């Protein structure tokens, strides 16, 4: 694979977002892709083409239903609804694709049919119009090698439901111009998707995992029933393979894709014959499956885990996809609770080896690892590292939790900084969040329930989370936060500790902890009063009420150093800021600081919002005690203790339990 930025938004595209896109095929996924594009690209004209008028009517109705549901739930604004409705054109006439910037084929999985469609598309559109296919299995080489201008073509493989599921595989095949792949990655990342680059192997990356997981389940029907197998699988996925196959009417797909894999890679991939003779399965919703006898459950578990690990090591060994992309893709696209490599980490080497040995005995031919186990499980999972000249750009990529900070993200950020800090060719760092929605939604709330009511554990947690932040305090090389969207709680506290902050104009900051019944314990009770004393009153009010601070106001207060009107220039501006801060990093003042008086007039507002007076009092006392502390270190300790005190309140128990069980 070619060298490329890990964060697609670092790429400078040669053309803007598409203004006119044609989707060929109004089955299920075509309209869903169309709805995603219409929602994400304001002013887009989307031409949906099919040979069947009924399919087009159904597609329009489907998109209208999404709009109405979105409006009813306040997920879609009236303005967005208007642009979706106005932008959609349905037609039986292929000629209507003329003038499209991008034609996306989502027709039946049939090679000859698709090749005919591409030839026809090429006869209508210009030489630079992008042409992509949504095939889940057919290699790009086979699809596009007959085109006159194949460089503008590739596979862009979406996952159901395509308007919600962020994962999209973008295939880097030998005939594609590198700029085609990079532009598509950029378009996807700029419009809320998570593009995952894969090599041009049959079934690419994620369908190899999914199809073989399902196929193995089919083969195991000789020892267990479908609901029993689904029940075993639910340890690893949100819904078992048979339940999902029913939803997706997926039996013929398994026959098709596993036959294809068998033809190319060997008979061990042959589909389980049962998939050719059964339409649907008797299944129960997740959680409702009967338990198999223990020895049966163990055999099924070994085979399912075995095939999952076998496919994963094969994908990595053959460089079909990267470790971080495989891990994330399995979670985002396929509904795994955690990815296969973290599963491998958790199983340990001995158990992994046992399971893979058993698979090798029972399923000869299935891939086995080519490298030592640590290679598969030792990688950066959530932080992308890029070099832009002499600046290292660190991108938090955890889209499933709006880039929230868990222990691993904190550790990976710190390790990446330490790894590059001493390099004389590195001028400094930028920290940003993946995509355009969130810089970081704060500390991982899922981690909190385990420490509620335990003051010592909570205090230690806050101190541990702060290892990255106190390291930033000690640095001479500048670190700039490039705030690309919401920066909440711990995300804002991370930005505060960077030596400079640049933000897109529509970004916003918030300390919502009080709404969860806790105090923002890793710097927010301390740092603003030392760095931006003029904004102290605003910070007190934000902390007590959990109110939002728009990036524009933050810039007026001096908290944000520079605003950029458009996300496209954010990372460039942040990089330039690193250079302007070189040799000029100033430490956070250590001594006691003055605080403004605040009155209790806004407390009724807090009470109306259901906030806890007990928690607000802990927060206020901590702000005062931290301001009076003689050193920054002592002030930070006040914050850790305040977090611990609030973690033991009834308000925290209630609010956090509510969030987590939502
Ligand atoms: N920790 C863990 N997960 C988080 C998270 C956090 N801080 N913030 C968001 N997420 C997760 C959500 O649980 C959700 O996961 P799910 O799809 O598995 O349910 C996903 O990110 C998307 O968030 P969602 O709440 O569905 O998006 P939204 O647009 O409806 O709301 C927010 C966005 C930011 C308002 C909402 O997610 C929120 O309030 N997050 C908590 C922010 C916070 O209090 N941070 C401080 C923590 S100390």
PDB file of C-alpha atoms in Angstrom, residues 1 10 18 22 33 51 97 105 121 130 166 181 185 192 205 218 231 326 329 366 375 418 479 532 547 556-557 599 632:
ATOM      1  CA  UNK A   1       0.000   0.000   0.000  1.00  0.00           C
ATOM      2  CA  UNK A  10      -4.563  15.958   6.402  1.00  0.00           C
ATOM      3  CA  UNK A  18     -18.922  16.489  -4.924  1.00  0.00           C
ATOM      4  CA  UNK A  22     -25.383   9.463  -9.132  1.00  0.00           C
ATOM      5  CA  UNK A  33     -26.085   5.640   0.645  1.00  0.00           C
ATOM      6  CA  UNK A  51     -34.489   0.184 -14.305  1.00  0.00           C
ATOM      7  CA  UNK A  97     -25.867  10.719 -14.721  1.00  0.00           C
ATOM      8  CA  UNK A 105     -22.901   1.582  -8.360  1.00  0.00           C
ATOM      9  CA  UNK A 121     -21.400   4.783 -17.133  1.00  0.00           C
ATOM     10  CA  UNK A 130     -15.218   9.045 -10.058  1.00  0.00           C
ATOM     11  CA  UNK A 166     -19.718   4.940   9.813  1.00  0.00           C
ATOM     12  CA  UNK A 181      -8.240   6.682  -3.054  1.00  0.00           C
ATOM     13  CA  UNK A 185     -10.968   8.900   2.078  1.00  0.00           C
ATOM     14  CA  UNK A 192     -18.870  11.662   9.116  1.00  0.00           C
ATOM     15  CA  UNK A 205     -11.265  -7.095   4.892  1.00  0.00           C
ATOM     16  CA  UNK A 218     -23.415 -22.936   9.544  1.00  0.00           C
ATOM     17  CA  UNK A 231     -26.264 -17.676  22.267  1.00  0.00           C
ATOM     18  CA  UNK A 326      -9.409  -4.316  11.422  1.00  0.00           C
ATOM     19  CA  UNK A 329     -13.982  -2.054  11.546  1.00  0.00           C
ATOM     20  CA  UNK A 366      -7.639 -22.270   7.429  1.00  0.00           C
ATOM     21  CA  UNK A 375       2.844  -8.665  16.701  1.00  0.00           C
ATOM     22  CA  UNK A 418       7.377  10.542  24.503  1.00  0.00           C
ATOM     23  CA  UNK A 479       1.580  21.026  21.769  1.00  0.00           C
ATOM     24  CA  UNK A 532      -7.052  32.901  31.647  1.00  0.00           C
ATOM     25  CA  UNK A 547     -23.316  25.404  30.246  1.00  0.00           C
ATOM     26  CA  UNK A 556     -13.004  36.549  22.657  1.00  0.00           C
ATOM     27  CA  UNK A 557     -12.006  35.378  26.145  1.00  0.00           C
ATOM     28  CA  UNK A 599     -23.172  35.102  43.810  1.00  0.00           C
ATOM     29  CA  UNK A 632       0.157  23.878  40.541  1.00  0.00           C
TER      30      UNK A 632
END
